[in-house]
C-alpha cells in the first residue's frame, strides 16, 4: 500500500458514532427497563444476561426489522453477542455498563456497520467475535481495560474507524504490527484511529523504539511508521536504517525526524559513508581502525550515539575539538586497541553543564600501564558516573585492572645522576661549612698567638707578598 494512502487514513476524522441511549432517556422510562421504539430496542440498567435476552424477546414480532439495539448500564459478567436472528441490524450500542468479557461470535451480517461498546470496563474480547463483520465501519471500545486490539482485520475489504482511547492498556507493539500488516497488505482495508490525542499505548522495555518510558501517545506511534518509510536507503553497504526518536536532545521539544543506522558485523575496515540526519550509529564487530570520518565528515555531525565495540581502533585523539565530542550522548569503544586515554579531551565534555547524561565505555581495552596511567586511574574513579565500565579497563601486560594498579610499582625507572642531586648538594653545603669553620679557626689562632696555621707556614713566599707586609 502506498505510504501517502496510509497517511490519509491515519489522520483523525470525525467519528461516525452509533446512536446511543442516554441516561436521561432511561430515567424518563424508569418503569420499563426495556422497550421497543420503531425499529430500535432500548434497554436500561440490565443486571443479567437473561434479562438482556428477555429484553430482546419483547420485540420478537419485529426482530427481523430491528436495525438498532441500544443498551445503557448493563451489569453482566460475560456478555454473549450472538445476535444472528437480527439479520438487518445496522447499529449496536452497549455503553457505560459493567461487563468483564465479551464472548460469542457474530454470524455474517452484511448490514451491521456501527458498534459502540465504550465505558464498560471490558478486559477481554473473544478473538472471533468480530471476524465475520465484513461491513463494520465503526468500532468504539474506548474507556475499557483491553490489553489487545480486537481481531477485526480478517477477511475485511471495508475501511474501519477504531476508537481504543482512554483506559485501555494495549501494547504499542501490537498497534505497530497491525499498521505494518495493513501497509504490506494488498487489500484496500485501512484503519483510522479516532480520538488519537486521547489514546496511549504501553511500551516494552526491550522494544527497540522506546526503552525509557512505559506510556506512549498513539500520535507518536503513527509518526514512527511514517519515519520508518522515510529512512534513507541505498547506502554502499548492507547497513540497516530505522527511525529514531530524539526527544531527549531538546527538552520539551517535538520529536525530530532522525534515524539510526546499524552497520555491525559487516567486516568493515573504515567508517561507512552516511546520509544526513543520522543520530545513532552502530559499527560494532568490524575491523575499523580510524575515527576520522566521525570527526571530519559533515554527515556525521549529528551523530549523538556512537557504538564501535570490538574493532581495532587505536586512538580517539582525532576527536579533539570535533562537533561529536562537544555534543555526544553515548561513546562506546569496548574491546578495541586503545593504549592510552587522552583524559583531557573527555574531561572538557564532562565538565560542560548539559541537561543530558553522557555515557562512555572503554572496557576491555588494554592500556600501556606506566606512570602516566596512575593519573588515568584517578580519572576513571573520579568520572565513574560517566564511564559505566570503568572497572573493566585493563593493563596490557598482566591484564590487571587499571583501577587496581599501584603507582609505586608502575612509576619505576633507571637511576642516573639526577637521582643523587640532593645528596651532592648536601655534600657541597657540608664542605662549605667545614671550609668556613677552618678559616675562622685559623684566623682566631693567628690573632691570639701570632702563629700562622700549619698549611700557611709551609707555603713559599710569593713576589707579591711584600704588598701585604707592614
Tab-separated table of C-alpha atoms in Angstrom:
chain	number	residue	atom	x	y	z
A	1	UNK	CA	0.000	0.000	0.000
A	2	UNK	CA	1.420	3.447	-0.893
A	3	UNK	CA	2.605	5.490	2.069
A	4	UNK	CA	0.512	8.515	1.091
A	5	UNK	CA	-2.646	6.398	1.195
A	6	UNK	CA	-1.785	5.052	4.635
A	7	UNK	CA	-1.195	8.564	5.949
A	8	UNK	CA	-4.602	9.723	4.769
A	9	UNK	CA	-6.348	7.032	6.757
A	10	UNK	CA	-4.213	7.518	9.853
A	11	UNK	CA	-5.432	11.095	10.232
A	12	UNK	CA	-8.175	11.827	12.751
A	13	UNK	CA	-11.591	12.128	11.146
A	14	UNK	CA	-14.980	12.809	12.704
A	15	UNK	CA	-16.436	9.733	14.387
A	16	UNK	CA	-19.426	8.067	12.738
A	17	UNK	CA	-20.827	7.130	16.150
A	18	UNK	CA	-23.700	4.739	16.712
A	19	UNK	CA	-26.950	6.078	18.114
A	20	UNK	CA	-26.734	5.699	21.898
A	21	UNK	CA	-29.349	5.691	24.606
A	22	UNK	CA	-28.742	8.362	27.216
A	23	UNK	CA	-29.038	8.254	30.999
A	24	UNK	CA	-31.807	10.816	30.781
A	25	UNK	CA	-33.759	8.702	28.352
A	26	UNK	CA	-33.536	5.759	30.749
A	27	UNK	CA	-34.785	7.916	33.624
A	28	UNK	CA	-37.740	9.007	31.543
A	29	UNK	CA	-38.705	5.356	31.173
A	30	UNK	CA	-37.705	4.154	34.642
A	31	UNK	CA	-40.791	1.929	34.917
A	32	UNK	CA	-39.778	-0.043	31.875
A	33	UNK	CA	-36.196	-1.351	31.742
A	34	UNK	CA	-36.693	-2.450	28.128
A	35	UNK	CA	-38.938	-1.249	25.368
A	36	UNK	CA	-39.242	-1.066	21.590
A	37	UNK	CA	-39.252	2.191	19.711
A	38	UNK	CA	-39.881	1.938	15.975
A	39	UNK	CA	-37.118	-0.394	14.732
A	40	UNK	CA	-34.969	0.133	17.836
A	41	UNK	CA	-34.639	-1.940	21.013
A	42	UNK	CA	-33.716	0.147	24.077
A	43	UNK	CA	-32.562	-1.420	27.362
A	44	UNK	CA	-31.633	0.316	30.631
A	45	UNK	CA	-29.899	-0.895	33.785
A	46	UNK	CA	-29.944	-4.563	32.788
A	47	UNK	CA	-28.452	-6.725	35.530
A	48	UNK	CA	-28.120	-10.181	33.922
A	49	UNK	CA	-27.699	-11.829	30.558
A	50	UNK	CA	-31.103	-13.495	30.889
A	51	UNK	CA	-32.655	-10.057	31.385
A	52	UNK	CA	-30.916	-8.914	28.210
A	53	UNK	CA	-32.337	-11.816	26.224
A	54	UNK	CA	-35.756	-11.161	27.772
A	55	UNK	CA	-35.468	-7.571	26.661
A	56	UNK	CA	-34.798	-8.688	23.115
A	57	UNK	CA	-37.723	-11.100	23.192
A	58	UNK	CA	-40.132	-8.243	23.907
A	59	UNK	CA	-39.648	-7.159	20.323
A	60	UNK	CA	-39.803	-10.685	18.985
A	61	UNK	CA	-42.526	-9.895	16.489
A	62	UNK	CA	-40.395	-7.178	14.944
A	63	UNK	CA	-36.993	-8.814	15.374
A	64	UNK	CA	-36.387	-9.206	11.651
A	65	UNK	CA	-36.920	-5.472	11.154
A	66	UNK	CA	-34.806	-4.292	14.096
A	67	UNK	CA	-31.989	-2.048	12.836
A	68	UNK	CA	-30.657	-0.722	16.144
A	69	UNK	CA	-30.070	-2.111	19.642
A	70	UNK	CA	-29.176	0.420	22.335
A	71	UNK	CA	-28.262	-0.732	25.873
A	72	UNK	CA	-27.269	1.554	28.762
A	73	UNK	CA	-25.660	0.470	32.064
A	74	UNK	CA	-25.722	-3.300	31.689
A	75	UNK	CA	-24.135	-5.245	34.558
A	76	UNK	CA	-23.212	-8.604	33.025
A	77	UNK	CA	-20.025	-10.577	33.796
A	78	UNK	CA	-19.831	-12.435	30.475
A	79	UNK	CA	-21.760	-10.896	27.601
A	80	UNK	CA	-22.608	-13.193	24.667
A	81	UNK	CA	-23.028	-11.187	21.466
A	82	UNK	CA	-24.597	-13.857	19.285
A	83	UNK	CA	-27.424	-11.950	17.633
A	84	UNK	CA	-27.807	-13.961	14.438
A	85	UNK	CA	-31.605	-13.561	14.454
A	86	UNK	CA	-31.256	-9.835	13.828
A	87	UNK	CA	-30.038	-10.005	10.251
A	88	UNK	CA	-30.965	-6.367	9.475
A	89	UNK	CA	-29.196	-4.932	12.497
A	90	UNK	CA	-27.188	-1.845	11.499
A	91	UNK	CA	-26.183	-0.350	14.839
A	92	UNK	CA	-25.320	-1.924	18.206
A	93	UNK	CA	-24.628	0.250	21.238
A	94	UNK	CA	-23.852	-1.187	24.691
A	95	UNK	CA	-22.334	1.604	26.775
A	96	UNK	CA	-21.495	2.714	30.326
A	97	UNK	CA	-22.046	-0.642	31.994
A	98	UNK	CA	-20.052	-3.215	33.908
A	99	UNK	CA	-19.037	-6.021	31.588
A	100	UNK	CA	-15.939	-8.149	32.097
A	101	UNK	CA	-15.762	-10.210	28.953
A	102	UNK	CA	-17.385	-10.311	25.508
A	103	UNK	CA	-17.790	-13.774	24.061
A	104	UNK	CA	-19.642	-15.460	21.254
A	105	UNK	CA	-19.319	-14.560	17.586
A	106	UNK	CA	-21.462	-12.586	15.227
A	107	UNK	CA	-22.563	-14.583	12.253
A	108	UNK	CA	-22.025	-12.959	8.899
A	109	UNK	CA	-24.026	-9.743	8.869
A	110	UNK	CA	-23.783	-7.510	5.845
A	111	UNK	CA	-25.798	-4.715	7.458
A	112	UNK	CA	-24.077	-4.092	10.810
A	113	UNK	CA	-21.843	-1.062	10.226
A	114	UNK	CA	-21.538	0.587	13.644
A	115	UNK	CA	-20.785	-0.819	17.102
A	116	UNK	CA	-20.210	1.131	20.311
A	117	UNK	CA	-19.009	-0.846	23.353
A	118	UNK	CA	-17.426	2.035	25.262
A	119	UNK	CA	-17.278	2.608	29.004
A	120	UNK	CA	-17.908	-0.933	30.192
A	121	UNK	CA	-14.556	-1.876	31.740
A	122	UNK	CA	-14.167	-4.824	29.356
A	123	UNK	CA	-10.883	-6.689	29.821
A	124	UNK	CA	-11.242	-9.372	27.136
A	125	UNK	CA	-12.971	-9.859	23.796
A	126	UNK	CA	-13.205	-13.242	22.114
A	127	UNK	CA	-10.785	-13.431	19.185
A	128	UNK	CA	-13.554	-14.377	16.747
A	129	UNK	CA	-16.307	-12.029	17.914
A	130	UNK	CA	-15.980	-9.511	15.065
A	131	UNK	CA	-14.241	-11.530	12.344
A	132	UNK	CA	-17.410	-12.126	10.315
A	133	UNK	CA	-18.487	-8.493	10.281
A	134	UNK	CA	-17.003	-7.569	6.935
A	135	UNK	CA	-19.131	-4.417	6.591
A	136	UNK	CA	-18.374	-2.936	10.026
A	137	UNK	CA	-17.193	0.659	9.597
A	138	UNK	CA	-17.084	1.978	13.175
A	139	UNK	CA	-15.988	0.183	16.347
A	140	UNK	CA	-15.724	2.086	19.624
A	141	UNK	CA	-14.140	0.170	22.508
A	142	UNK	CA	-12.888	3.224	24.372
A	143	UNK	CA	-12.949	3.548	28.177
A	144	UNK	CA	-12.374	-0.166	28.717
A	145	UNK	CA	-9.480	-2.220	30.106
A	146	UNK	CA	-8.425	-4.088	26.987
A	147	UNK	CA	-4.847	-5.329	26.573
A	148	UNK	CA	-5.227	-6.443	22.947
A	149	UNK	CA	-6.669	-4.919	19.797
A	150	UNK	CA	-9.897	-6.748	18.855
A	151	UNK	CA	-9.475	-9.077	15.876
A	152	UNK	CA	-11.180	-7.032	13.186
A	153	UNK	CA	-8.986	-7.346	10.112
A	154	UNK	CA	-9.720	-10.873	8.934
A	155	UNK	CA	-11.471	-11.052	5.532
A	156	UNK	CA	-12.221	-7.342	5.509
A	157	UNK	CA	-12.492	-5.093	2.462
A	158	UNK	CA	-14.019	-2.040	4.144
A	159	UNK	CA	-12.207	0.734	5.954
A	160	UNK	CA	-12.703	0.802	9.706
A	161	UNK	CA	-12.853	3.637	12.199
A	162	UNK	CA	-11.485	2.341	15.532
A	163	UNK	CA	-11.512	4.025	18.943
A	164	UNK	CA	-9.297	2.447	21.621
A	165	UNK	CA	-8.771	5.610	23.677
A	166	UNK	CA	-8.946	6.290	27.435
A	167	UNK	CA	-8.259	3.427	29.758
A	168	UNK	CA	-7.186	0.572	27.522
A	169	UNK	CA	-3.763	-0.961	28.086
A	170	UNK	CA	-2.852	-2.118	24.592
A	171	UNK	CA	0.805	-2.675	23.697
A	172	UNK	CA	2.428	-0.289	21.241
A	173	UNK	CA	4.000	-3.258	19.511
A	174	UNK	CA	0.570	-4.707	18.672
A	175	UNK	CA	-0.521	-1.410	17.134
A	176	UNK	CA	2.662	-1.179	15.096
A	177	UNK	CA	2.273	-4.755	13.874
A	178	UNK	CA	-1.304	-4.014	12.846
A	179	UNK	CA	-0.286	-0.929	10.881
A	180	UNK	CA	2.628	-2.698	9.217
A	181	UNK	CA	0.318	-5.542	8.250
A	182	UNK	CA	-2.077	-3.057	6.673
A	183	UNK	CA	0.759	-1.283	4.895
A	184	UNK	CA	2.029	-4.541	3.389
A	185	UNK	CA	-1.434	-5.961	2.619
A	186	UNK	CA	-2.596	-5.784	-0.972
A	187	UNK	CA	-6.222	-5.273	0.159
A	188	UNK	CA	-7.838	-1.860	0.467
A	189	UNK	CA	-8.573	-2.238	4.185
A	190	UNK	CA	-7.463	0.719	6.301
A	191	UNK	CA	-7.880	1.581	9.973
A	192	UNK	CA	-8.488	5.106	11.194
A	193	UNK	CA	-7.907	5.780	14.903
A	194	UNK	CA	-10.440	8.166	16.404
A	195	UNK	CA	-9.593	10.317	19.444
A	196	UNK	CA	-5.933	9.851	18.660
A	197	UNK	CA	-4.960	12.630	21.054
A	198	UNK	CA	-6.554	10.685	23.950
A	199	UNK	CA	-5.063	7.322	23.017
A	200	UNK	CA	-1.946	5.896	24.647
A	201	UNK	CA	-0.275	2.517	24.471
A	202	UNK	CA	2.146	0.610	26.671
A	203	UNK	CA	5.755	0.190	25.632
A	204	UNK	CA	8.034	-2.713	26.417
A	205	UNK	CA	11.484	-2.127	27.895
A	206	UNK	CA	13.033	-4.323	25.210
A	207	UNK	CA	11.133	-2.711	22.340
A	208	UNK	CA	13.771	-1.055	20.146
A	209	UNK	CA	11.996	2.253	19.565
A	210	UNK	CA	11.081	3.123	23.126
A	211	UNK	CA	13.147	1.856	26.012
A	212	UNK	CA	12.813	4.646	28.537
A	213	UNK	CA	9.069	5.154	29.077
A	214	UNK	CA	6.039	2.995	29.863
A	215	UNK	CA	3.325	5.007	28.125
A	216	UNK	CA	3.487	6.402	24.589
A	217	UNK	CA	0.914	8.596	22.786
A	218	UNK	CA	-0.604	6.938	19.758
A	219	UNK	CA	0.229	10.025	17.703
A	220	UNK	CA	3.929	9.232	18.085
A	221	UNK	CA	3.390	5.618	17.073
A	222	UNK	CA	1.723	6.746	13.872
A	223	UNK	CA	4.501	9.226	13.180
A	224	UNK	CA	7.025	6.455	13.788
A	225	UNK	CA	5.538	4.407	10.956
A	226	UNK	CA	5.925	7.412	8.670
A	227	UNK	CA	9.551	7.934	9.692
A	228	UNK	CA	10.406	4.305	9.056
A	229	UNK	CA	9.220	4.697	5.489
A	230	UNK	CA	11.363	7.807	5.073
A	231	UNK	CA	14.555	6.162	6.332
A	232	UNK	CA	17.421	6.664	3.839
A	233	UNK	CA	18.294	3.720	1.659
A	234	UNK	CA	20.865	2.924	-0.960
A	235	UNK	CA	23.938	3.090	1.287
A	236	UNK	CA	27.077	1.443	-0.048
A	237	UNK	CA	26.918	-1.383	2.440
A	238	UNK	CA	24.370	-3.656	3.990
A	239	UNK	CA	23.657	-1.334	6.870
A	240	UNK	CA	20.084	-1.186	8.162
A	241	UNK	CA	18.239	2.040	8.876
A	242	UNK	CA	15.385	2.802	11.256
A	243	UNK	CA	13.591	5.868	12.501
A	244	UNK	CA	14.819	7.143	15.852
A	245	UNK	CA	13.269	9.499	18.398
A	246	UNK	CA	15.307	12.460	19.644
A	247	UNK	CA	13.007	13.862	22.364
A	248	UNK	CA	15.793	13.709	24.949
A	249	UNK	CA	18.079	16.014	22.970
A	250	UNK	CA	15.965	19.125	23.416
A	251	UNK	CA	13.771	19.299	26.499
A	252	UNK	CA	10.020	19.601	25.788
A	253	UNK	CA	10.585	19.560	22.047
A	254	UNK	CA	8.669	17.804	19.315
A	255	UNK	CA	10.390	14.596	18.166
A	256	UNK	CA	12.680	15.253	15.218
A	257	UNK	CA	12.924	13.147	12.082
A	258	UNK	CA	16.245	11.416	12.735
A	259	UNK	CA	17.462	7.905	12.005
A	260	UNK	CA	19.611	5.140	13.453
A	261	UNK	CA	21.969	3.066	11.340
A	262	UNK	CA	23.273	-0.388	12.205
A	263	UNK	CA	26.429	-1.454	10.352
A	264	UNK	CA	27.609	-4.143	12.760
A	265	UNK	CA	29.157	-7.474	11.690
A	266	UNK	CA	29.933	-6.367	8.123
A	267	UNK	CA	33.739	-6.751	8.106
A	268	UNK	CA	34.157	-3.006	7.526
A	269	UNK	CA	37.698	-1.623	7.648
A	270	UNK	CA	36.626	2.017	7.878
A	271	UNK	CA	33.564	4.006	8.872
A	272	UNK	CA	30.828	3.794	6.206
A	273	UNK	CA	29.532	6.794	4.217
A	274	UNK	CA	26.282	8.031	5.760
A	275	UNK	CA	23.299	10.065	4.618
A	276	UNK	CA	22.289	13.119	6.640
A	277	UNK	CA	20.197	13.153	9.851
A	278	UNK	CA	21.829	10.107	11.446
A	279	UNK	CA	21.544	10.288	15.231
A	280	UNK	CA	22.686	6.757	16.175
A	281	UNK	CA	25.391	4.641	14.552
A	282	UNK	CA	26.439	1.102	15.483
A	283	UNK	CA	29.579	-0.259	13.782
A	284	UNK	CA	30.385	-2.979	16.300
A	285	UNK	CA	32.217	-6.182	15.389
A	286	UNK	CA	34.163	-4.882	12.389
A	287	UNK	CA	37.826	-4.174	11.565
A	288	UNK	CA	37.704	-0.364	11.799
A	289	UNK	CA	40.924	1.390	12.868
A	290	UNK	CA	40.245	5.121	12.477
A	291	UNK	CA	37.547	7.543	13.677
A	292	UNK	CA	38.449	10.208	11.133
A	293	UNK	CA	35.017	10.413	9.474
A	294	UNK	CA	33.346	10.818	12.855
A	295	UNK	CA	35.454	13.918	13.431
A	296	UNK	CA	35.539	15.441	9.939
A	297	UNK	CA	32.612	14.287	7.780
A	298	UNK	CA	29.631	16.668	7.894
A	299	UNK	CA	27.134	13.811	7.563
A	300	UNK	CA	28.444	12.564	10.907
A	301	UNK	CA	27.873	15.926	12.580
A	302	UNK	CA	24.506	14.961	14.092
A	303	UNK	CA	25.593	11.587	15.481
A	304	UNK	CA	24.895	11.577	19.205
A	305	UNK	CA	25.241	7.869	19.993
A	306	UNK	CA	28.241	6.050	18.553
A	307	UNK	CA	28.890	2.361	19.284
A	308	UNK	CA	32.089	0.794	17.888
A	309	UNK	CA	32.772	-2.141	20.196
A	310	UNK	CA	35.057	-4.989	19.084
A	311	UNK	CA	37.067	-3.147	16.421
A	312	UNK	CA	40.734	-2.173	16.009
A	313	UNK	CA	40.525	1.488	16.966
A	314	UNK	CA	43.814	2.675	18.447
A	315	UNK	CA	43.147	6.274	19.451
A	316	UNK	CA	40.476	8.932	19.979
A	317	UNK	CA	42.847	11.895	19.734
A	318	UNK	CA	41.338	12.850	16.372
A	319	UNK	CA	38.036	13.604	18.129
A	320	UNK	CA	39.568	16.556	19.985
A	321	UNK	CA	37.666	19.719	19.106
A	322	UNK	CA	35.144	17.854	16.919
A	323	UNK	CA	31.411	18.513	16.927
A	324	UNK	CA	30.834	14.958	18.067
A	325	UNK	CA	32.881	15.308	21.245
A	326	UNK	CA	31.012	18.520	22.052
A	327	UNK	CA	27.530	17.033	21.678
A	328	UNK	CA	27.665	13.267	22.118
A	329	UNK	CA	25.451	11.270	24.469
A	330	UNK	CA	26.972	7.812	24.071
A	331	UNK	CA	30.510	6.815	23.083
A	332	UNK	CA	31.163	3.082	23.329
A	333	UNK	CA	34.600	1.748	22.328
A	334	UNK	CA	34.787	-1.507	24.248
A	335	UNK	CA	37.388	-4.118	23.321
A	336	UNK	CA	39.443	-2.089	20.867
A	337	UNK	CA	43.204	-1.478	20.715
A	338	UNK	CA	43.321	1.784	22.636
A	339	UNK	CA	46.617	2.043	24.519
A	340	UNK	CA	46.043	5.355	26.282
A	341	UNK	CA	43.072	7.539	27.110
A	342	UNK	CA	43.556	11.263	26.460
A	343	UNK	CA	41.594	12.271	29.513
A	344	UNK	CA	41.764	15.989	28.751
A	345	UNK	CA	39.539	15.508	25.680
A	346	UNK	CA	36.692	13.884	27.593
A	347	UNK	CA	37.120	15.924	30.769
A	348	UNK	CA	36.099	19.049	28.873
A	349	UNK	CA	32.935	17.299	27.705
A	350	UNK	CA	32.124	16.029	31.189
A	351	UNK	CA	32.598	19.474	32.706
A	352	UNK	CA	30.008	21.118	30.481
A	353	UNK	CA	26.620	21.772	32.088
A	354	UNK	CA	24.351	19.737	29.803
A	355	UNK	CA	20.901	18.507	30.731
A	356	UNK	CA	21.544	15.021	29.320
A	357	UNK	CA	23.779	12.328	30.748
A	358	UNK	CA	26.903	11.384	28.837
A	359	UNK	CA	27.879	7.716	28.723
A	360	UNK	CA	31.377	6.469	27.842
A	361	UNK	CA	32.577	2.860	27.642
A	362	UNK	CA	36.239	1.804	27.394
A	363	UNK	CA	36.023	-1.650	28.986
A	364	UNK	CA	38.341	-4.473	27.831
A	365	UNK	CA	40.836	-2.079	26.242
A	366	UNK	CA	44.417	-2.822	27.381
A	367	UNK	CA	46.358	0.324	28.213
A	368	UNK	CA	50.126	0.765	28.435
A	369	UNK	CA	50.391	0.857	32.203
A	370	UNK	CA	53.184	3.270	33.062
A	371	UNK	CA	53.498	6.174	35.444
A	372	UNK	CA	51.004	8.279	33.455
A	373	UNK	CA	48.406	5.512	33.808
A	374	UNK	CA	48.316	6.236	37.530
A	375	UNK	CA	46.697	9.545	36.603
A	376	UNK	CA	44.285	7.682	34.316
A	377	UNK	CA	43.328	5.533	37.299
A	378	UNK	CA	42.312	8.608	39.298
A	379	UNK	CA	40.442	9.996	36.292
A	380	UNK	CA	38.453	6.765	35.881
A	381	UNK	CA	37.482	6.739	39.537
A	382	UNK	CA	36.536	10.419	39.573
A	383	UNK	CA	34.315	10.036	36.488
A	384	UNK	CA	32.809	6.603	37.066
A	385	UNK	CA	29.276	8.036	36.861
A	386	UNK	CA	30.045	8.793	33.185
A	387	UNK	CA	32.215	5.732	32.453
A	388	UNK	CA	29.931	2.790	33.081
A	389	UNK	CA	32.622	0.104	32.704
A	390	UNK	CA	35.454	1.984	34.408
A	391	UNK	CA	36.347	-1.171	36.335
A	392	UNK	CA	36.901	-3.204	33.132
A	393	UNK	CA	39.772	-1.147	31.667
A	394	UNK	CA	42.923	-3.301	31.861
A	395	UNK	CA	46.720	-3.142	31.639
A	396	UNK	CA	48.326	-4.638	28.536
A	397	UNK	CA	50.892	-6.884	30.264
A	398	UNK	CA	49.351	-8.553	33.272
A	399	UNK	CA	45.688	-7.714	32.465
A	400	UNK	CA	45.398	-6.101	35.848
A	401	UNK	CA	42.569	-3.627	36.181
A	402	UNK	CA	43.771	-0.062	35.822
A	403	UNK	CA	41.881	0.976	38.930
A	404	UNK	CA	43.896	-1.612	40.904
A	405	UNK	CA	47.407	-0.555	39.832
A	406	UNK	CA	49.948	0.540	42.445
A	407	UNK	CA	51.630	3.804	41.331
A	408	UNK	CA	54.781	2.867	43.256
A	409	UNK	CA	55.158	-0.200	41.050
A	410	UNK	CA	54.422	1.307	37.665
A	411	UNK	CA	56.402	4.525	38.290
A	412	UNK	CA	59.832	2.762	38.278
A	413	UNK	CA	62.767	3.992	36.098
A	414	UNK	CA	66.564	3.511	35.885
A	415	UNK	CA	68.665	5.630	38.241
A	416	UNK	CA	71.036	8.338	36.922
A	417	UNK	CA	72.984	11.278	38.456
A	418	UNK	CA	69.771	13.270	38.797
A	419	UNK	CA	68.582	10.736	41.338
A	420	UNK	CA	71.606	11.752	43.575
A	421	UNK	CA	71.378	15.512	43.082
A	422	UNK	CA	70.118	16.131	46.599
A	423	UNK	CA	72.981	14.126	48.098
A	424	UNK	CA	75.528	16.071	46.033
A	425	UNK	CA	74.069	19.404	47.090
A	426	UNK	CA	74.060	18.326	50.734
A	427	UNK	CA	77.736	17.273	50.484
A	428	UNK	CA	78.724	20.578	48.963
A	429	UNK	CA	76.969	22.505	51.728
A	430	UNK	CA	78.775	20.426	54.369
A	431	UNK	CA	82.145	21.064	52.696
A	432	UNK	CA	81.426	24.774	52.557
A	433	UNK	CA	80.553	24.838	56.240
A	434	UNK	CA	83.807	22.982	57.107
A	435	UNK	CA	85.858	25.363	54.997
A	436	UNK	CA	84.357	28.439	56.600
A	437	UNK	CA	84.880	26.879	60.040
A	438	UNK	CA	88.556	26.145	59.274
A	439	UNK	CA	89.271	29.662	58.032
A	440	UNK	CA	87.540	31.125	61.052
A	441	UNK	CA	89.605	28.928	63.392
A	442	UNK	CA	92.910	29.798	61.716
A	443	UNK	CA	92.149	33.464	61.886
A	444	UNK	CA	91.429	33.161	65.633
A	445	UNK	CA	94.726	31.307	66.223
A	446	UNK	CA	96.700	33.920	64.331
A	447	UNK	CA	95.139	36.811	66.201
A	448	UNK	CA	95.605	35.213	69.590
A	449	UNK	CA	99.102	33.731	69.266
A	450	UNK	CA	100.592	35.263	66.143
A	451	UNK	CA	101.237	31.888	64.596
A	452	UNK	CA	100.139	31.109	61.149
A	453	UNK	CA	98.272	27.887	60.603
A	454	UNK	CA	100.469	24.978	59.529
A	455	UNK	CA	99.488	24.979	55.824
A	456	UNK	CA	100.221	28.747	55.575
A	457	UNK	CA	103.622	28.487	57.273
A	458	UNK	CA	104.839	25.865	54.796
A	459	UNK	CA	103.780	27.786	51.711
A	460	UNK	CA	106.667	29.558	49.801
A	461	UNK	CA	106.699	33.363	49.761
A	462	UNK	CA	105.450	34.880	46.602
A	463	UNK	CA	106.760	38.067	44.904
A	464	UNK	CA	103.578	39.902	45.676
A	465	UNK	CA	103.634	39.155	49.405
A	466	UNK	CA	105.526	42.427	50.097
A	467	UNK	CA	102.259	44.268	49.374
A	468	UNK	CA	100.775	42.775	52.498
A	469	UNK	CA	103.811	43.183	54.776
A	470	UNK	CA	103.802	46.062	57.208
